[in-house]
Amino acid sequence: RKEVEQDPGPFNVPEGATVAFNCTYSNSASQSFFWYRQDCRKEPKLLMSVYSSGNEDGRFTAQLNRASQYISLLIRDSKLSDSATYLCVVNPTNAGKSTFGDGTTLTVKP
Amino acid sequence: NAGVTQTPKFQVLKTGQSMTLQCAQDMNHNSMYWYRQDPGMGLRLIYYSASEGTTDKGEVPNGYNVSRLNKREFSLRLESAAPSQTSVYFCASSERGDRTGELFFGEGSRLTVL
């Protein structure tokens, strides 16, 4: 079983739709969680950190469920520019090395 | 505002050839990393350097060596390239170690081994 698992998609949604991605992790001791965005053939860039209480940044909301060991990303009012691959990243407590999920691909269509 | 700079951006090698990927960051970060990304997959850690003078193996270190030349520079060397090493390589840096700090990536180096 992979340490970090994501639904690869692709998710194809119309502009204005709400879409949610989930990511599960196997190491219950994991402490830090992030969502990165990667555009086609580009480097990953931090989208947002995920805090225990949940956090929101404009149209994006991230949630953490430690009991079920998953994190989620909700995108409201999707824009064409949201089309990208979204990578879930989990950091363990001791090794300090990030583990990346394989990514979920989102395509927003007019 | 360079951030993380990798060279070369593209390289084609024949099996058995050697090469070094260079990475430099101008953000005064302590930690640096080398990842590889294969098609349709996430990033896998090859080696990392938590601070100047230290290096450690990541998830997929076989066939690679690294050098943390100074605080700014972290190079990745393929001594005898194999087709399985065809991939996109990303260098990254972070201020406080990736456990709590944001990772900043270079633009990637696309390597093909024939």
mmCIF file with all atom_site columns, N, CA, C and O in Angstrom, chain A residues 48-90:
data_model
loop_
_atom_site.group_PDB
_atom_site.id
_atom_site.type_symbol
_atom_site.label_atom_id
_atom_site.label_alt_id
_atom_site.label_comp_id
_atom_site.label_asym_id
_atom_site.label_entity_id
_atom_site.label_seq_id
_atom_site.pdbx_PDB_ins_code
_atom_site.Cartn_x
_atom_site.Cartn_y
_atom_site.Cartn_z
_atom_site.occupancy
_atom_site.B_iso_or_equiv
_atom_site.pdbx_formal_charge
_atom_site.auth_seq_id
_atom_site.auth_comp_id
_atom_site.auth_asym_id
_atom_site.auth_atom_id
_atom_site.pdbx_PDB_model_num
ATOM 1   N N  . MET A 1 48 ? -1.544  25.308 -0.573  1.00 0.00 ? 48 MET A N  1
ATOM 2   C CA . MET A 1 48 ? -1.880  25.651 0.799   1.00 0.00 ? 48 MET A CA 1
ATOM 3   C C  . MET A 1 48 ? -1.460  24.555 1.763   1.00 0.00 ? 48 MET A C  1
ATOM 4   O O  . MET A 1 48 ? -1.395  23.393 1.405   1.00 0.00 ? 48 MET A O  1
ATOM 5   N N  . SER A 1 49 ? -1.170  24.970 2.990   1.00 0.00 ? 49 SER A N  1
ATOM 6   C CA . SER A 1 49 ? -0.940  24.023 4.070   1.00 0.00 ? 49 SER A CA 1
ATOM 7   C C  . SER A 1 49 ? -2.306  23.578 4.597   1.00 0.00 ? 49 SER A C  1
ATOM 8   O O  . SER A 1 49 ? -3.319  24.244 4.382   1.00 0.00 ? 49 SER A O  1
ATOM 9   N N  . VAL A 1 50 ? -2.330  22.443 5.283   1.00 0.00 ? 50 VAL A N  1
ATOM 10  C CA . VAL A 1 50 ? -3.579  21.931 5.842   1.00 0.00 ? 50 VAL A CA 1
ATOM 11  C C  . VAL A 1 50 ? -3.436  21.879 7.355   1.00 0.00 ? 50 VAL A C  1
ATOM 12  O O  . VAL A 1 50 ? -2.566  21.169 7.874   1.00 0.00 ? 50 VAL A O  1
ATOM 13  N N  . TYR A 1 51 ? -4.281  22.604 8.049   1.00 0.00 ? 51 TYR A N  1
ATOM 14  C CA . TYR A 1 51 ? -4.213  22.671 9.503   1.00 0.00 ? 51 TYR A CA 1
ATOM 15  C C  . TYR A 1 51 ? -5.308  21.820 10.126  1.00 0.00 ? 51 TYR A C  1
ATOM 16  O O  . TYR A 1 51 ? -6.332  21.539 9.506   1.00 0.00 ? 51 TYR A O  1
ATOM 17  N N  . SER A 1 52 ? -5.081  21.418 11.357  1.00 0.00 ? 52 SER A N  1
ATOM 18  C CA . SER A 1 52 ? -6.016  20.518 12.044  1.00 0.00 ? 52 SER A CA 1
ATOM 19  C C  . SER A 1 52 ? -7.433  21.074 12.096  1.00 0.00 ? 52 SER A C  1
ATOM 20  O O  . SER A 1 52 ? -8.404  20.327 12.015  1.00 0.00 ? 52 SER A O  1
ATOM 21  N N  . SER A 1 53 ? -7.545  22.385 12.211  1.00 0.00 ? 53 SER A N  1
ATOM 22  C CA . SER A 1 53 ? -8.860  23.008 12.332  1.00 0.00 ? 53 SER A CA 1
ATOM 23  C C  . SER A 1 53 ? -9.478  23.294 10.974  1.00 0.00 ? 53 SER A C  1
ATOM 24  O O  . SER A 1 53 ? -10.581 23.832 10.886  1.00 0.00 ? 53 SER A O  1
ATOM 25  N N  . GLY A 1 54 ? -8.767  22.950 9.911   1.00 0.00 ? 54 GLY A N  1
ATOM 26  C CA . GLY A 1 54 ? -9.243  23.279 8.570   1.00 0.00 ? 54 GLY A CA 1
ATOM 27  C C  . GLY A 1 54 ? -8.900  24.717 8.240   1.00 0.00 ? 54 GLY A C  1
ATOM 28  O O  . GLY A 1 54 ? -8.775  25.561 9.127   1.00 0.00 ? 54 GLY A O  1
ATOM 29  N N  . ASN A 1 55 ? -8.704  25.003 6.985   1.00 0.00 ? 55 ASN A N  1
ATOM 30  C CA . ASN A 1 55 ? -8.375  26.362 6.604   1.00 0.00 ? 55 ASN A CA 1
ATOM 31  C C  . ASN A 1 55 ? -8.873  26.669 5.203   1.00 0.00 ? 55 ASN A C  1
ATOM 32  O O  . ASN A 1 55 ? -9.077  25.777 4.389   1.00 0.00 ? 55 ASN A O  1
ATOM 33  N N  . GLU A 1 56 ? -9.065  27.956 4.976   1.00 0.00 ? 56 GLU A N  1
ATOM 34  C CA . GLU A 1 56 ? -9.669  28.415 3.742   1.00 0.00 ? 56 GLU A CA 1
ATOM 35  C C  . GLU A 1 56 ? -8.817  29.520 3.146   1.00 0.00 ? 56 GLU A C  1
ATOM 36  O O  . GLU A 1 56 ? -8.266  30.355 3.872   1.00 0.00 ? 56 GLU A O  1
ATOM 37  N N  . ASP A 1 57 ? -8.707  29.504 1.827   1.00 0.00 ? 57 ASP A N  1
ATOM 38  C CA . ASP A 1 57 ? -7.982  30.570 1.131   1.00 0.00 ? 57 ASP A CA 1
ATOM 39  C C  . ASP A 1 57 ? -8.768  30.891 -0.123  1.00 0.00 ? 57 ASP A C  1
ATOM 40  O O  . ASP A 1 57 ? -8.642  30.212 -1.132  1.00 0.00 ? 57 ASP A O  1
ATOM 41  N N  . GLY A 1 58 ? -9.623  31.893 -0.023  1.00 0.00 ? 58 GLY A N  1
ATOM 42  C CA . GLY A 1 58 ? -10.460 32.249 -1.160  1.00 0.00 ? 58 GLY A CA 1
ATOM 43  C C  . GLY A 1 58 ? -11.409 31.126 -1.508  1.00 0.00 ? 58 GLY A C  1
ATOM 44  O O  . GLY A 1 58 ? -12.211 30.685 -0.695  1.00 0.00 ? 58 GLY A O  1
ATOM 45  N N  . ARG A 1 59 ? -11.287 30.616 -2.729  1.00 0.00 ? 59 ARG A N  1
ATOM 46  C CA . ARG A 1 59 ? -12.183 29.552 -3.190  1.00 0.00 ? 59 ARG A CA 1
ATOM 47  C C  . ARG A 1 59 ? -11.737 28.151 -2.750  1.00 0.00 ? 59 ARG A C  1
ATOM 48  O O  . ARG A 1 59 ? -12.410 27.175 -3.061  1.00 0.00 ? 59 ARG A O  1
ATOM 49  N N  . PHE A 1 60 ? -10.618 28.070 -2.081  1.00 0.00 ? 60 PHE A N  1
ATOM 50  C CA . PHE A 1 60 ? -10.028 26.784 -1.711  1.00 0.00 ? 60 PHE A CA 1
ATOM 51  C C  . PHE A 1 60 ? -10.182 26.532 -0.206  1.00 0.00 ? 60 PHE A C  1
ATOM 52  O O  . PHE A 1 60 ? -9.889  27.400 0.600   1.00 0.00 ? 60 PHE A O  1
ATOM 53  N N  . THR A 1 61 ? -10.623 25.317 0.116   1.00 0.00 ? 61 THR A N  1
ATOM 54  C CA . THR A 1 61 ? -10.754 24.912 1.514   1.00 0.00 ? 61 THR A CA 1
ATOM 55  C C  . THR A 1 61 ? -10.074 23.572 1.711   1.00 0.00 ? 61 THR A C  1
ATOM 56  O O  . THR A 1 61 ? -10.314 22.638 0.949   1.00 0.00 ? 61 THR A O  1
ATOM 57  N N  . ALA A 1 62 ? -9.219  23.495 2.719   1.00 0.00 ? 62 ALA A N  1
ATOM 58  C CA . ALA A 1 62 ? -8.528  22.250 3.037   1.00 0.00 ? 62 ALA A CA 1
ATOM 59  C C  . ALA A 1 62 ? -8.996  21.749 4.393   1.00 0.00 ? 62 ALA A C  1
ATOM 60  O O  . ALA A 1 62 ? -9.210  22.533 5.315   1.00 0.00 ? 62 ALA A O  1
ATOM 61  N N  . GLN A 1 63 ? -9.172  20.436 4.486   1.00 0.00 ? 63 GLN A N  1
ATOM 62  C CA . GLN A 1 63 ? -9.608  19.820 5.731   1.00 0.00 ? 63 GLN A CA 1
ATOM 63  C C  . GLN A 1 63 ? -8.707  18.644 6.057   1.00 0.00 ? 63 GLN A C  1
ATOM 64  O O  . GLN A 1 63 ? -8.192  17.978 5.158   1.00 0.00 ? 63 GLN A O  1
ATOM 65  N N  . LEU A 1 64 ? -8.553  18.390 7.356   1.00 0.00 ? 64 LEU A N  1
ATOM 66  C CA . LEU A 1 64 ? -7.773  17.245 7.835   1.00 0.00 ? 64 LEU A CA 1
ATOM 67  C C  . LEU A 1 64 ? -8.655  16.405 8.739   1.00 0.00 ? 64 LEU A C  1
ATOM 68  O O  . LEU A 1 64 ? -9.305  16.941 9.639   1.00 0.00 ? 64 LEU A O  1
ATOM 69  N N  . ASN A 1 65 ? -8.673  15.111 8.511   1.00 0.00 ? 65 ASN A N  1
ATOM 70  C CA . ASN A 1 65 ? -9.387  14.178 9.380   1.00 0.00 ? 65 ASN A CA 1
ATOM 71  C C  . ASN A 1 65 ? -8.376  13.155 9.881   1.00 0.00 ? 65 ASN A C  1
ATOM 72  O O  . ASN A 1 65 ? -8.044  12.205 9.178   1.00 0.00 ? 65 ASN A O  1
ATOM 73  N N  . ARG A 1 66 ? -7.875  13.391 11.084  1.00 0.00 ? 66 ARG A N  1
ATOM 74  C CA . ARG A 1 66 ? -6.821  12.511 11.614  1.00 0.00 ? 66 ARG A CA 1
ATOM 75  C C  . ARG A 1 66 ? -7.359  11.123 11.935  1.00 0.00 ? 66 ARG A C  1
ATOM 76  O O  . ARG A 1 66 ? -6.672  10.128 11.784  1.00 0.00 ? 66 ARG A O  1
ATOM 77  N N  . ALA A 1 67 ? -8.583  11.052 12.396  1.00 0.00 ? 67 ALA A N  1
ATOM 78  C CA . ALA A 1 67 ? -9.149  9.752  12.784  1.00 0.00 ? 67 ALA A CA 1
ATOM 79  C C  . ALA A 1 67 ? -9.217  8.813  11.589  1.00 0.00 ? 67 ALA A C  1
ATOM 80  O O  . ALA A 1 67 ? -8.922  7.624  11.700  1.00 0.00 ? 67 ALA A O  1
ATOM 81  N N  . SER A 1 68 ? -9.592  9.354  10.439  1.00 0.00 ? 68 SER A N  1
ATOM 82  C CA . SER A 1 68 ? -9.702  8.546  9.227   1.00 0.00 ? 68 SER A CA 1
ATOM 83  C C  . SER A 1 68 ? -8.476  8.646  8.346   1.00 0.00 ? 68 SER A C  1
ATOM 84  O O  . SER A 1 68 ? -8.416  8.020  7.298   1.00 0.00 ? 68 SER A O  1
ATOM 85  N N  . GLN A 1 69 ? -7.532  9.461  8.755   1.00 0.00 ? 69 GLN A N  1
ATOM 86  C CA . GLN A 1 69 ? -6.261  9.628  8.050   1.00 0.00 ? 69 GLN A CA 1
ATOM 87  C C  . GLN A 1 69 ? -6.464  10.059 6.603   1.00 0.00 ? 69 GLN A C  1
ATOM 88  O O  . GLN A 1 69 ? -5.991  9.387  5.664   1.00 0.00 ? 69 GLN A O  1
ATOM 89  N N  . TYR A 1 70 ? -7.175  11.153 6.434   1.00 0.00 ? 70 TYR A N  1
ATOM 90  C CA . TYR A 1 70 ? -7.267  11.710 5.093   1.00 0.00 ? 70 TYR A CA 1
ATOM 91  C C  . TYR A 1 70 ? -7.326  13.222 5.173   1.00 0.00 ? 70 TYR A C  1
ATOM 92  O O  . TYR A 1 70 ? -7.701  13.810 6.188   1.00 0.00 ? 70 TYR A O  1
ATOM 93  N N  . ILE A 1 71 ? -6.910  13.829 4.070   1.00 0.00 ? 71 ILE A N  1
ATOM 94  C CA . ILE A 1 71 ? -7.056  15.261 3.899   1.00 0.00 ? 71 ILE A CA 1
ATOM 95  C C  . ILE A 1 71 ? -7.854  15.509 2.629   1.00 0.00 ? 71 ILE A C  1
ATOM 96  O O  . ILE A 1 71 ? -7.924  14.641 1.752   1.00 0.00 ? 71 ILE A O  1
ATOM 97  N N  . SER A 1 72 ? -8.465  16.657 2.569   1.00 0.00 ? 72 SER A N  1
ATOM 98  C CA . SER A 1 72 ? -9.293  16.967 1.406   1.00 0.00 ? 72 SER A CA 1
ATOM 99  C C  . SER A 1 72 ? -9.025  18.386 0.938   1.00 0.00 ? 72 SER A C  1
ATOM 100 O O  . SER A 1 72 ? -8.537  19.234 1.686   1.00 0.00 ? 72 SER A O  1
ATOM 101 N N  . LEU A 1 73 ? -9.336  18.607 -0.324  1.00 0.00 ? 73 LEU A N  1
ATOM 102 C CA . LEU A 1 73 ? -9.237  19.937 -0.913  1.00 0.00 ? 73 LEU A CA 1
ATOM 103 C C  . LEU A 1 73 ? -10.534 20.194 -1.660  1.00 0.00 ? 73 LEU A C  1
ATOM 104 O O  . LEU A 1 73 ? -10.917 19.394 -2.522  1.00 0.00 ? 73 LEU A O  1
ATOM 105 N N  . LEU A 1 74 ? -11.185 21.293 -1.336  1.00 0.00 ? 74 LEU A N  1
ATOM 106 C CA . LEU A 1 74 ? -12.442 21.676 -1.982  1.00 0.00 ? 74 LEU A CA 1
ATOM 107 C C  . LEU A 1 74 ? -12.192 22.950 -2.784  1.00 0.00 ? 74 LEU A C  1
ATOM 108 O O  . LEU A 1 74 ? -11.651 23.918 -2.257  1.00 0.00 ? 74 LEU A O  1
ATOM 109 N N  . ILE A 1 75 ? -12.580 22.918 -4.043  1.00 0.00 ? 75 ILE A N  1
ATOM 110 C CA . ILE A 1 75 ? -12.465 24.106 -4.889  1.00 0.00 ? 75 ILE A CA 1
ATOM 111 C C  . ILE A 1 75 ? -13.870 24.529 -5.286  1.00 0.00 ? 75 ILE A C  1
ATOM 112 O O  . ILE A 1 75 ? -14.608 23.755 -5.902  1.00 0.00 ? 75 ILE A O  1
ATOM 113 N N  . ARG A 1 76 ? -14.223 25.734 -4.920  1.00 0.00 ? 76 ARG A N  1
ATOM 114 C CA . ARG A 1 76 ? -15.545 26.276 -5.281  1.00 0.00 ? 76 ARG A CA 1
ATOM 115 C C  . ARG A 1 76 ? -15.432 27.183 -6.488  1.00 0.00 ? 76 ARG A C  1
ATOM 116 O O  . ARG A 1 76 ? -14.370 27.761 -6.759  1.00 0.00 ? 76 ARG A O  1
ATOM 117 N N  . ASP A 1 77 ? -16.534 27.313 -7.245  1.00 0.00 ? 77 ASP A N  1
ATOM 118 C CA . ASP A 1 77 ? -16.575 28.227 -8.385  1.00 0.00 ? 77 ASP A CA 1
ATOM 119 C C  . ASP A 1 77 ? -15.351 28.039 -9.283  1.00 0.00 ? 77 ASP A C  1
ATOM 120 O O  . ASP A 1 77 ? -14.571 28.977 -9.529  1.00 0.00 ? 77 ASP A O  1
ATOM 121 N N  . SER A 1 78 ? -15.148 26.840 -9.784  1.00 0.00 ? 78 SER A N  1
ATOM 122 C CA . SER A 1 78 ? -13.961 26.489 -10.563 1.00 0.00 ? 78 SER A CA 1
ATOM 123 C C  . SER A 1 78 ? -13.740 27.434 -11.729 1.00 0.00 ? 78 SER A C  1
ATOM 124 O O  . SER A 1 78 ? -14.682 27.840 -12.416 1.00 0.00 ? 78 SER A O  1
ATOM 125 N N  . LYS A 1 79 ? -12.483 27.773 -11.957 1.00 0.00 ? 79 LYS A N  1
ATOM 126 C CA . LYS A 1 79 ? -12.070 28.607 -13.083 1.00 0.00 ? 79 LYS A CA 1
ATOM 127 C C  . LYS A 1 79 ? -11.267 27.760 -14.064 1.00 0.00 ? 79 LYS A C  1
ATOM 128 O O  . LYS A 1 79 ? -10.666 26.752 -13.686 1.00 0.00 ? 79 LYS A O  1
ATOM 129 N N  . LEU A 1 80 ? -11.224 28.216 -15.304 1.00 0.00 ? 80 LEU A N  1
ATOM 130 C CA . LEU A 1 80 ? -10.393 27.532 -16.306 1.00 0.00 ? 80 LEU A CA 1
ATOM 131 C C  . LEU A 1 80 ? -8.949  27.418 -15.818 1.00 0.00 ? 80 LEU A C  1
ATOM 132 O O  . LEU A 1 80 ? -8.281  26.411 -16.049 1.00 0.00 ? 80 LEU A O  1
ATOM 133 N N  . SER A 1 81 ? -8.500  28.450 -15.134 1.00 0.00 ? 81 SER A N  1
ATOM 134 C CA . SER A 1 81 ? -7.117  28.495 -14.662 1.00 0.00 ? 81 SER A CA 1
ATOM 135 C C  . SER A 1 81 ? -6.829  27.520 -13.517 1.00 0.00 ? 81 SER A C  1
ATOM 136 O O  . SER A 1 81 ? -5.672  27.357 -13.125 1.00 0.00 ? 81 SER A O  1
ATOM 137 N N  . ASP A 1 82 ? -7.866  26.881 -12.990 1.00 0.00 ? 82 ASP A N  1
ATOM 138 C CA . ASP A 1 82 ? -7.651  25.870 -11.945 1.00 0.00 ? 82 ASP A CA 1
ATOM 139 C C  . ASP A 1 82 ? -7.212  24.538 -12.528 1.00 0.00 ? 82 ASP A C  1
ATOM 140 O O  . ASP A 1 82 ? -6.838  23.625 -11.792 1.00 0.00 ? 82 ASP A O  1
ATOM 141 N N  . SER A 1 83 ? -7.282  24.393 -13.849 1.00 0.00 ? 83 SER A N  1
ATOM 142 C CA . SER A 1 83 ? -6.868  23.150 -14.496 1.00 0.00 ? 83 SER A CA 1
ATOM 143 C C  . SER A 1 83 ? -5.397  22.887 -14.207 1.00 0.00 ? 83 SER A C  1
ATOM 144 O O  . SER A 1 83 ? -4.536  23.703 -14.530 1.00 0.00 ? 83 SER A O  1
ATOM 145 N N  . ALA A 1 84 ? -5.127  21.756 -13.567 1.00 0.00 ? 84 ALA A N  1
ATOM 146 C CA . ALA A 1 84 ? -3.769  21.421 -13.139 1.00 0.00 ? 84 ALA A CA 1
ATOM 147 C C  . ALA A 1 84 ? -3.815  20.063 -12.462 1.00 0.00 ? 84 ALA A C  1
ATOM 148 O O  . ALA A 1 84 ? -4.881  19.446 -12.350 1.00 0.00 ? 84 ALA A O  1
ATOM 149 N N  . THR A 1 85 ? -2.664  19.608 -12.015 1.00 0.00 ? 85 THR A N  1
ATOM 150 C CA . THR A 1 85 ? -2.597  18.412 -11.179 1.00 0.00 ? 85 THR A CA 1
ATOM 151 C C  . THR A 1 85 ? -2.364  18.859 -9.743  1.00 0.00 ? 85 THR A C  1
ATOM 152 O O  . THR A 1 85 ? -1.502  19.710 -9.488  1.00 0.00 ? 85 THR A O  1
ATOM 153 N N  . TYR A 1 86 ? -3.115  18.284 -8.823  1.00 0.00 ? 86 TYR A N  1
ATOM 154 C CA . TYR A 1 86 ? -3.034  18.665 -7.412  1.00 0.00 ? 86 TYR A CA 1
ATOM 155 C C  . TYR A 1 86 ? -2.379  17.517 -6.645  1.00 0.00 ? 86 TYR A C  1
ATOM 156 O O  . TYR A 1 86 ? -2.848  16.378 -6.667  1.00 0.00 ? 86 TYR A O  1
ATOM 157 N N  . LEU A 1 87 ? -1.285  17.843 -5.982  1.00 0.00 ? 87 LEU A N  1
ATOM 158 C CA . LEU A 1 87 ? -0.474  16.850 -5.280  1.00 0.00 ? 87 LEU A CA 1
ATOM 159 C C  . LEU A 1 87 ? -0.680  16.975 -3.777  1.00 0.00 ? 87 LEU A C  1
ATOM 160 O O  . LEU A 1 87 ? -0.545  18.064 -3.210  1.00 0.00 ? 87 LEU A O  1
ATOM 161 N N  . CYS A 1 88 ? -0.970  15.864 -3.161  1.00 0.00 ? 88 CYS A N  1
ATOM 162 C CA . CYS A 1 88 ? -1.102  15.786 -1.714  1.00 0.00 ? 88 CYS A CA 1
ATOM 163 C C  . CYS A 1 88 ? 0.277   15.462 -1.134  1.00 0.00 ? 88 CYS A C  1
ATOM 164 O O  . CYS A 1 88 ? 0.965   14.583 -1.655  1.00 0.00 ? 88 CYS A O  1
ATOM 165 N N  . VAL A 1 89 ? 0.692   16.158 -0.103  1.00 0.00 ? 89 VAL A N  1
ATOM 166 C CA . VAL A 1 89 ? 2.018   15.956 0.477   1.00 0.00 ? 89 VAL A CA 1
ATOM 167 C C  . VAL A 1 89 ? 1.889   15.772 1.985   1.00 0.00 ? 89 VAL A C  1
ATOM 168 O O  . VAL A 1 89 ? 1.232   16.563 2.659   1.00 0.00 ? 89 VAL A O  1
ATOM 169 N N  . VAL A 1 90 ? 2.529   14.717 2.488   1.00 0.00 ? 90 VAL A N  1
ATOM 170 C CA . VAL A 1 90 ? 2.448   14.377 3.906   1.00 0.00 ? 90 VAL A CA 1
ATOM 171 C C  . VAL A 1 90 ? 3.851   14.270 4.465   1.00 0.00 ? 90 VAL A C  1
ATOM 172 O O  . VAL A 1 90 ? 4.734   13.674 3.844   1.00 0.00 ? 90 VAL A O  1
#
